[in-house]
């Protein structure tokens, strides 16, 4: 396999002011914690990765969480500085900060520290929904935060969660139109997932929360596509919409197209070439265990697993099908050393879920609702 041209860094900052009831990311309450030990561990982890991989220019840096917008500009400056020192940046890198709206007073200084893309976790423009989602902001603050982000001159994106309890299709369409009229170039629109072990999962089990059924969710998904298309924000991935090609998340595109990235910070995942073999790394979840591992071994890995061609191909199928550009059939068949399941493919084409065009497999609008199932069947 040729070495992918693009290289990224995912940096996980796991602390949050409070824990949202739907969230199953690797997160911890920030209250009373000194950020310093974790900052030092992450910087050492970046250095440890560079020692193993060598210097390689970074195209995209994604500061995700958790809530990395809790970090002061001086902290962000140190983290970006460490990436620069140990790896170096490619020309015009994309540096994204996942930001909670209530942190908007810090946006300008965070951008001065080197961030050039702000991804705002708005989640809803409806006060009752925001309360139910356990968020600290209301809709007015979300609008202020989006404007503050745009005023910094950085690229701006926002996340919304839909298919919420009791959400009426017309209300969702209105909310989405409002979002798309704000000064953003990109939106990520996620259907609410009830994740095991969360407060929402417990509420569903106790019959205190009733998320929409799959038919209702499918209707909301169709509305999402129609409203975004009409507003000039077509989907380039199942949940991601951009105004134009430069507005796409280059970091996420790197994940979806089989690029290499290191994962630093508690619980972060990476995909890197070690001795020429594509390897999945995963850091320890707990911040203390993570920091102790970095001190002991130079990197924070709990696991590093060489991936075989089948696993790499399965990832390529799953990711490729999610993209508007689709999946290069010949390339993935060469990678796995055998054809995709032809009978399954014919069924999906007949059912109007999949199209093959100039050697690329693309899901239709209907097929996108079943992406995971279709990927699994094609992989056989
Ligand atoms: C790592 S999370 C959160 C980033 C940031 N701390 C925030 O809360 O805005 C990234 C995005 O995942 C989405 N998300 C998290 N949990 C979800 C769930 N259970 N269902 C759907 N979307 C979810 C949210 O839209 C969120 O903005
Ligand atoms: S949704 Fe964001 S703020 Fe809420 S717990 Fe998850 S990472 Fe933290």
Coordinates of C-alpha atoms and ligand atoms in Angstrom, one line a residue:
X1 CA 0.0 0.0 0.0
X2 CA 1.3 3.4 -0.9
X3 CA 1.8 5.8 2.0
X4 CA -1.2 8.2 2.2
X5 CA -0.1 11.8 1.5
X6 CA -2.1 13.4 4.3
X7 CA -1.2 13.2 8.0
X8 CA -3.2 14.4 10.9
X9 CA -3.1 14.8 14.7
X10 CA -6.2 14.1 16.9
X11 CA -5.8 15.5 20.3
X12 CA -8.4 14.6 23.0
X13 CA -9.1 17.0 25.8
X14 CA -11.4 15.0 28.0
X15 CA -12.6 17.5 30.6
X16 CA -16.1 19.1 30.4
X17 CA -17.8 21.7 32.7
X18 CA -20.6 19.1 33.0
X19 CA -21.5 15.8 31.6
X20 CA -24.4 15.7 29.1
X21 CA -26.9 12.9 29.6
X22 CA -26.6 11.5 26.0
X23 CA -22.8 11.6 25.8
X24 CA -20.6 8.5 25.9
X25 CA -17.4 10.1 24.8
X26 CA -14.4 9.7 27.1
X27 CA -15.2 12.6 29.4
X28 CA -14.6 13.7 33.0
X29 CA -15.8 16.6 35.1
X30 CA -13.3 19.5 34.8
X31 CA -14.2 21.1 38.2
X32 CA -11.2 21.6 40.5
X33 CA -8.8 19.9 38.1
X34 CA -5.4 21.4 37.3
X35 CA -5.0 21.1 33.5
X36 CA -1.2 21.1 33.8
X37 CA -0.4 17.4 34.3
X38 CA -2.5 16.4 31.4
X39 CA -1.1 19.2 29.1
X40 CA 2.5 18.0 30.0
X41 CA 1.5 14.4 29.3
X42 CA 0.0 15.2 25.9
X43 CA 3.0 17.3 24.9
X44 CA 5.3 14.4 25.9
X45 CA 3.1 12.0 23.9
X46 CA 3.4 14.1 20.8
X47 CA 7.2 14.0 21.2
X48 CA 7.0 10.2 21.8
X49 CA 5.0 9.7 18.6
X50 CA 7.5 11.8 16.6
X51 CA 10.4 9.7 18.0
X52 CA 8.7 6.6 16.6
X53 CA 7.4 8.0 13.3
X54 CA 10.0 10.6 12.4
X55 CA 9.1 14.2 11.5
X56 CA 6.2 14.4 9.1
X57 CA 4.4 17.6 8.2
X58 CA 0.9 17.8 9.8
X59 CA -1.9 18.8 7.4
X60 CA -4.7 18.8 10.0
X61 CA -4.8 19.1 13.8
X62 CA -8.1 18.5 15.5
X63 CA -8.5 19.5 19.2
X64 CA -11.5 17.5 20.2
X65 CA -13.1 16.4 23.4
X66 CA -14.5 16.6 25.8
X67 CA -14.4 20.3 25.8
X68 CA -11.0 21.7 24.6
X69 CA -12.6 25.2 24.4
X70 CA -12.1 25.2 28.2
X71 CA -8.4 25.6 27.4
X72 CA -6.9 29.1 27.7
X73 CA -5.2 30.5 24.6
X74 CA -1.8 30.0 26.3
X75 CA -2.5 26.2 26.7
X76 CA -3.5 26.0 23.0
X77 CA -0.4 27.9 22.0
X78 CA 1.7 25.3 23.8
X79 CA -0.1 22.3 22.2
X80 CA 0.1 23.8 18.7
X81 CA 3.7 24.7 19.4
X82 CA 4.5 21.0 20.4
X83 CA 3.0 19.8 17.1
X84 CA 5.1 22.4 15.3
X85 CA 8.3 21.5 17.2
X86 CA 8.1 17.7 17.0
X87 CA 6.4 17.2 13.6
X88 CA 6.1 20.5 11.8
X89 CA 3.1 21.7 9.8
X90 CA 2.4 21.4 6.1
X91 CA 1.5 24.6 4.2
X92 CA -1.9 26.0 5.3
X93 CA -2.8 23.4 7.9
X94 CA -6.3 23.1 9.2
X95 CA -6.4 23.5 13.0
X96 CA -9.9 22.8 14.4
X97 CA -11.0 23.5 18.0
X98 CA -14.2 21.8 19.2
X99 CA -16.0 24.5 21.1
X100 CA -18.9 24.8 23.5
X101 CA -21.0 27.9 22.9
X102 CA -20.6 29.1 26.5
X103 CA -16.8 29.5 26.0
X104 CA -17.3 32.1 23.2
X105 CA -15.4 34.8 25.1
X106 CA -12.2 32.8 24.6
X107 CA -12.7 32.2 20.8
X108 CA -10.8 35.3 19.6
X109 CA -7.7 34.6 21.8
X110 CA -7.8 30.9 20.8
X111 CA -7.8 31.9 17.2
X112 CA -4.9 34.2 17.8
X113 CA -3.1 31.2 19.3
X114 CA -3.4 29.4 15.9
X115 CA -6.8 27.8 15.7
X116 CA -8.3 28.5 12.2
X117 CA -11.5 26.4 12.4
X118 CA -14.1 26.5 15.2
X119 CA -16.6 23.6 15.4
X120 CA -19.4 24.7 17.7
X121 CA -21.5 22.2 19.7
X122 CA -24.8 24.0 19.4
X123 CA -27.0 20.9 19.4
X124 CA -30.3 22.8 19.2
X125 CA -31.8 26.2 18.7
X126 CA -34.7 25.4 21.0
X127 CA -34.4 26.3 24.7
X128 CA -36.6 23.4 25.9
X129 CA -34.6 20.9 23.8
X130 CA -31.3 22.3 25.1
X131 CA -32.5 21.9 28.7
X132 CA -33.5 18.3 28.0
X133 CA -30.1 17.7 26.5
X134 CA -28.5 19.0 29.7
X135 CA -26.7 21.8 28.0
X136 CA -25.4 24.9 29.7
X137 CA -26.4 27.3 26.9
X138 CA -29.7 28.6 25.5
X139 CA -30.5 29.4 21.9
X140 CA -29.7 33.1 22.2
X141 CA -26.2 32.2 23.5
X142 CA -25.8 29.7 20.7
X143 CA -26.5 32.5 18.1
X144 CA -24.1 34.9 19.9
X145 CA -21.4 32.2 19.9
X146 CA -21.8 31.5 16.2
X147 CA -21.4 35.2 15.5
X148 CA -18.4 35.4 17.8
X149 CA -16.8 32.5 16.0
X150 CA -17.4 34.1 12.6
X151 CA -16.1 37.5 13.9
X152 CA -12.7 35.8 14.6
X153 CA -12.2 35.2 10.9
X154 CA -11.8 31.5 11.5
X155 CA -13.8 28.9 9.5
X156 CA -17.0 28.1 11.4
X157 CA -19.0 24.9 11.7
X158 CA -21.9 23.9 14.0
X159 CA -23.2 20.6 15.3
X160 CA -26.9 19.9 15.8
X161 CA -28.6 16.8 17.3
X162 CA -31.9 15.9 15.8
X163 CA -34.5 13.0 16.1
X164 CA -35.0 14.3 19.6
X165 CA -38.0 13.2 21.7
X166 CA -41.2 14.7 20.4
X167 CA -39.5 16.7 17.6
X168 CA -42.0 17.7 15.0
X169 CA -40.8 17.6 11.3
X170 CA -41.8 21.2 10.7
X171 CA -40.1 22.4 13.9
X172 CA -36.9 20.6 12.9
X173 CA -37.0 22.1 9.3
X174 CA -37.4 25.6 10.8
X175 CA -34.6 25.1 13.3
X176 CA -32.3 23.8 10.6
X177 CA -33.1 26.7 8.2
X178 CA -32.2 29.1 11.0
X179 CA -28.9 27.3 11.6
X180 CA -28.0 27.4 7.9
X181 CA -28.8 31.2 7.7
X182 CA -26.0 31.9 10.3
X183 CA -22.5 32.7 9.2
X184 CA -21.2 29.1 9.1
X185 CA -19.7 27.2 6.1
X186 CA -20.3 23.7 7.5
X187 CA -22.8 21.8 9.6
X188 CA -22.7 18.3 11.2
X189 CA -26.2 17.0 11.8
X190 CA -26.4 13.9 14.0
X191 CA -29.4 11.8 14.8
X192 CA -29.7 11.3 18.6
X193 CA -28.2 8.0 19.5
X194 CA -29.1 6.4 22.8
X195 CA -25.7 5.2 23.9
X196 CA -25.4 2.4 26.4
X197 CA -24.4 3.4 29.9
X198 CA -25.6 7.1 29.5
X199 CA -28.3 8.8 31.6
X200 CA -30.5 8.8 28.4
X201 CA -30.2 5.1 28.1
X202 CA -31.4 4.7 31.8
X203 CA -34.2 7.1 31.1
X204 CA -35.3 5.1 28.1
X205 CA -35.2 1.9 30.1
X206 CA -37.4 3.5 32.8
X207 CA -39.8 4.8 30.2
X208 CA -39.0 8.4 31.0
X209 CA -37.6 9.2 27.6
X210 CA -39.2 8.3 24.2
X211 CA -36.9 8.9 21.2
X212 CA -38.6 8.7 17.8
X213 CA -38.9 5.3 16.2
X214 CA -36.9 4.5 13.1
X215 CA -39.7 5.6 10.6
X216 CA -39.9 8.9 12.3
X217 CA -36.1 9.3 12.4
X218 CA -36.0 8.4 8.6
X219 CA -38.5 11.2 7.9
X220 CA -36.4 13.6 9.9
X221 CA -33.4 12.5 8.0
X222 CA -35.1 13.1 4.6
X223 CA -36.2 16.6 5.8
X224 CA -32.6 17.2 6.8
X225 CA -31.3 16.4 3.3
X226 CA -34.0 18.5 1.6
X227 CA -33.5 21.6 3.7
X228 CA -29.7 21.4 3.4
X229 CA -29.9 20.9 -0.4
X230 CA -32.2 23.9 -0.7
X231 CA -29.9 26.1 1.4
X232 CA -26.8 25.1 -0.6
X233 CA -25.3 22.8 2.0
X234 CA -25.2 19.4 0.3
X235 CA -24.1 16.4 2.2
X236 CA -20.5 15.3 1.4
X237 CA -20.8 12.6 4.1
X238 CA -23.9 11.1 5.8
X239 CA -23.9 13.6 8.7
X240 CA -21.8 16.4 7.3
X241 CA -22.7 19.2 5.0
X242 CA -20.6 21.9 3.5
X243 CA -21.2 25.0 1.4
X244 CA -18.4 24.1 -1.0
X245 CA -15.4 21.9 -1.3
X246 CA -13.0 24.1 0.7
X247 CA -15.5 24.2 3.6
X248 CA -15.3 20.4 4.1
X249 CA -13.5 19.2 7.2
X250 CA -10.1 18.1 5.9
X251 CA -9.4 16.3 9.1
X252 CA -12.5 14.1 8.9
X253 CA -11.8 13.5 5.2
X254 CA -8.4 12.2 6.2
X255 CA -10.1 9.7 8.5
X256 CA -12.6 8.7 5.9
X257 CA -10.1 8.2 3.1
X258 CA -7.6 6.0 4.9
X259 CA -5.1 8.7 5.9
X260 CA -2.7 8.4 8.8
X261 CA -3.2 10.2 12.1
X262 CA -1.8 10.0 15.6
X263 CA -4.2 10.1 18.5
X264 CA -2.9 11.8 21.6
X265 CA -4.7 12.5 24.9
X266 CA -6.8 10.1 27.0
X267 CA -8.7 7.5 25.0
X268 CA -7.6 8.9 21.6
X269 CA -7.4 6.5 18.7
X270 CA -4.8 6.7 15.9
X271 CA -4.0 5.0 12.6
X272 CA -0.3 5.0 11.8
X273 CA 2.3 3.2 9.8
X274 CA 4.7 1.4 12.1
X275 CA 7.5 -0.5 10.2
X276 CA 5.4 -0.1 7.1
X277 CA 2.3 -1.8 8.7
X278 CA -0.9 0.1 9.3
X279 CA -1.5 0.0 13.0
X280 CA -4.4 1.0 15.2
X281 CA -3.4 2.7 18.5
X282 CA -5.7 3.5 21.4
X283 CA -4.6 5.5 24.5
X284 CA -5.6 4.8 28.0
X285 CA -9.0 6.3 28.9
X286 CA -8.2 7.6 32.4
X287 CA -6.2 10.8 32.4
X288 CA -4.0 9.6 35.3
X289 CA -3.4 6.1 33.7
X290 CA -2.7 7.9 30.4
X291 CA -0.2 10.3 31.9
X292 CA 1.6 7.5 33.8
X293 CA 1.8 5.5 30.6
X294 CA 3.3 8.4 28.7
X295 CA 5.9 8.8 31.6
X296 CA 6.8 5.1 31.5
X297 CA 6.8 4.4 27.7
X298 CA 7.0 7.8 25.9
X299 CA 3.5 7.3 24.4
X300 CA 0.1 6.8 26.0
X301 CA -1.0 3.6 24.2
X302 CA -3.0 1.0 25.9
X303 CA -3.1 -1.0 22.7
X304 CA -1.4 -1.0 19.4
X305 CA -2.6 -3.5 16.9
X306 CA -1.3 -4.3 13.4
X307 CA -4.2 -4.3 11.0
X308 CA -4.6 -7.0 8.4
X309 CA -5.8 -6.3 4.9
X310 CA -9.3 -7.4 5.7
X311 CA -9.7 -5.0 8.5
X312 CA -8.2 -2.1 6.5
X313 CA -10.6 -3.0 3.6
X314 CA -13.6 -3.2 5.9
X315 CA -12.8 0.3 7.3
X316 CA -12.4 1.6 3.7
X317 CA -15.8 0.1 2.7
X318 CA -17.6 1.6 5.7
X319 CA -16.0 5.0 5.4
X320 CA -16.1 5.2 1.5
X321 CA -19.8 4.4 1.4
X322 CA -20.5 7.3 3.7
X323 CA -19.0 9.8 1.3
X324 CA -20.6 11.5 -1.7
X325 CA -17.5 10.5 -3.7
X326 CA -18.3 6.8 -2.9
X327 CA -16.0 3.8 -2.8
X328 CA -13.4 2.9 -5.4
X329 CA -14.5 -0.7 -6.1
X330 CA -11.3 -1.9 -7.8
X331 CA -9.0 -0.3 -5.2
X332 CA -10.9 -1.9 -2.2
X333 CA -11.1 -5.3 -4.0
X334 CA -7.3 -5.2 -4.7
X335 CA -6.7 -4.3 -1.0
X336 CA -8.7 -7.2 0.4
X337 CA -7.5 -9.6 -2.4
X338 CA -11.0 -10.7 -3.3
X339 CA -14.2 -9.3 -4.8
X340 CA -17.0 -7.6 -2.9
X341 CA -20.1 -9.8 -2.4
X342 CA -21.6 -9.6 -6.0
X343 CA -25.0 -11.0 -5.0
X344 CA -25.4 -8.5 -2.2
X345 CA -24.3 -5.7 -4.5
X346 CA -26.9 -6.7 -7.2
X347 CA -29.6 -6.8 -4.5
X348 CA -28.8 -3.4 -3.2
X349 CA -28.7 -1.9 -6.8
X350 CA -32.1 -3.5 -7.6
X351 CA -33.6 -2.1 -4.4
X352 CA -32.4 1.4 -5.3
X353 CA -30.0 1.6 -2.3
X354 CA -26.7 1.6 -4.2
X355 CA -25.3 2.8 -7.6
X356 CA -22.2 1.9 -9.5
X357 CA -20.8 4.6 -11.7
X358 CA -17.4 4.7 -13.4
X359 CA -16.1 2.1 -11.0
X360 CA -17.3 3.9 -7.8
X361 CA -20.0 2.6 -5.5
X362 CA -22.3 5.2 -4.1
X363 CA -25.2 5.0 -1.7
X364 CA -28.5 6.5 -2.9
X365 CA -30.4 8.8 -0.5
X366 CA -32.4 5.8 0.7
X367 CA -29.3 3.7 1.0
X368 CA -27.6 6.2 3.3
X369 CA -30.1 5.2 6.0
X370 CA -28.7 1.7 5.9
X371 CA -25.0 2.4 5.4
X372 CA -23.6 0.2 8.1
X373 CA -25.8 -2.8 7.1
X374 CA -24.9 -2.4 3.4
X375 CA -21.1 -2.1 4.2
X376 CA -21.3 -5.3 6.3
X377 CA -23.1 -7.2 3.5
X378 CA -20.7 -6.0 0.8
X379 CA -17.7 -7.0 2.9
X380 CA -19.3 -10.5 3.1
Ligands
LIG1 C1 -17.3 15.1 21.2 S1 -18.9 15.6 21.0 C2 -18.9 17.2 21.8 C3 -18.1 18.3 21.6 C4 -18.4 19.5 22.6 N1 -18.0 19.2 23.9 C5 -19.9 19.7 22.7 O1 -20.5 19.2 23.5 O2 -20.4 20.5 21.9 C6 -19.1 16.0 19.3 C7 -20.5 16.0 18.8 O3 -21.0 14.7 18.9 C8 -22.4 14.8 18.9 N2 -23.0 13.8 19.8 C9 -22.4 13.4 21.0 N3 -23.2 12.5 21.6 C10 -24.2 12.2 20.7 C11 -25.3 11.3 20.7 N4 -25.5 10.5 21.7 N5 -26.2 11.3 19.7 C12 -25.9 12.1 18.6 N6 -24.9 13.0 18.6 C13 -24.1 13.0 19.6 C14 -22.8 16.2 19.3 O4 -23.4 16.9 18.3 C15 -21.4 16.8 19.6 O5 -21.4 18.2 19.2
LIG2 S1 -21.5 16.5 24.7 FE1 -19.6 17.7 24.8 S2 -19.9 18.9 26.7 FE2 -21.4 17.2 26.8 S3 -20.3 15.6 27.9 FE3 -20.0 15.2 25.7 S4 -18.1 16.1 25.2 FE4 -18.7 17.0 27.2

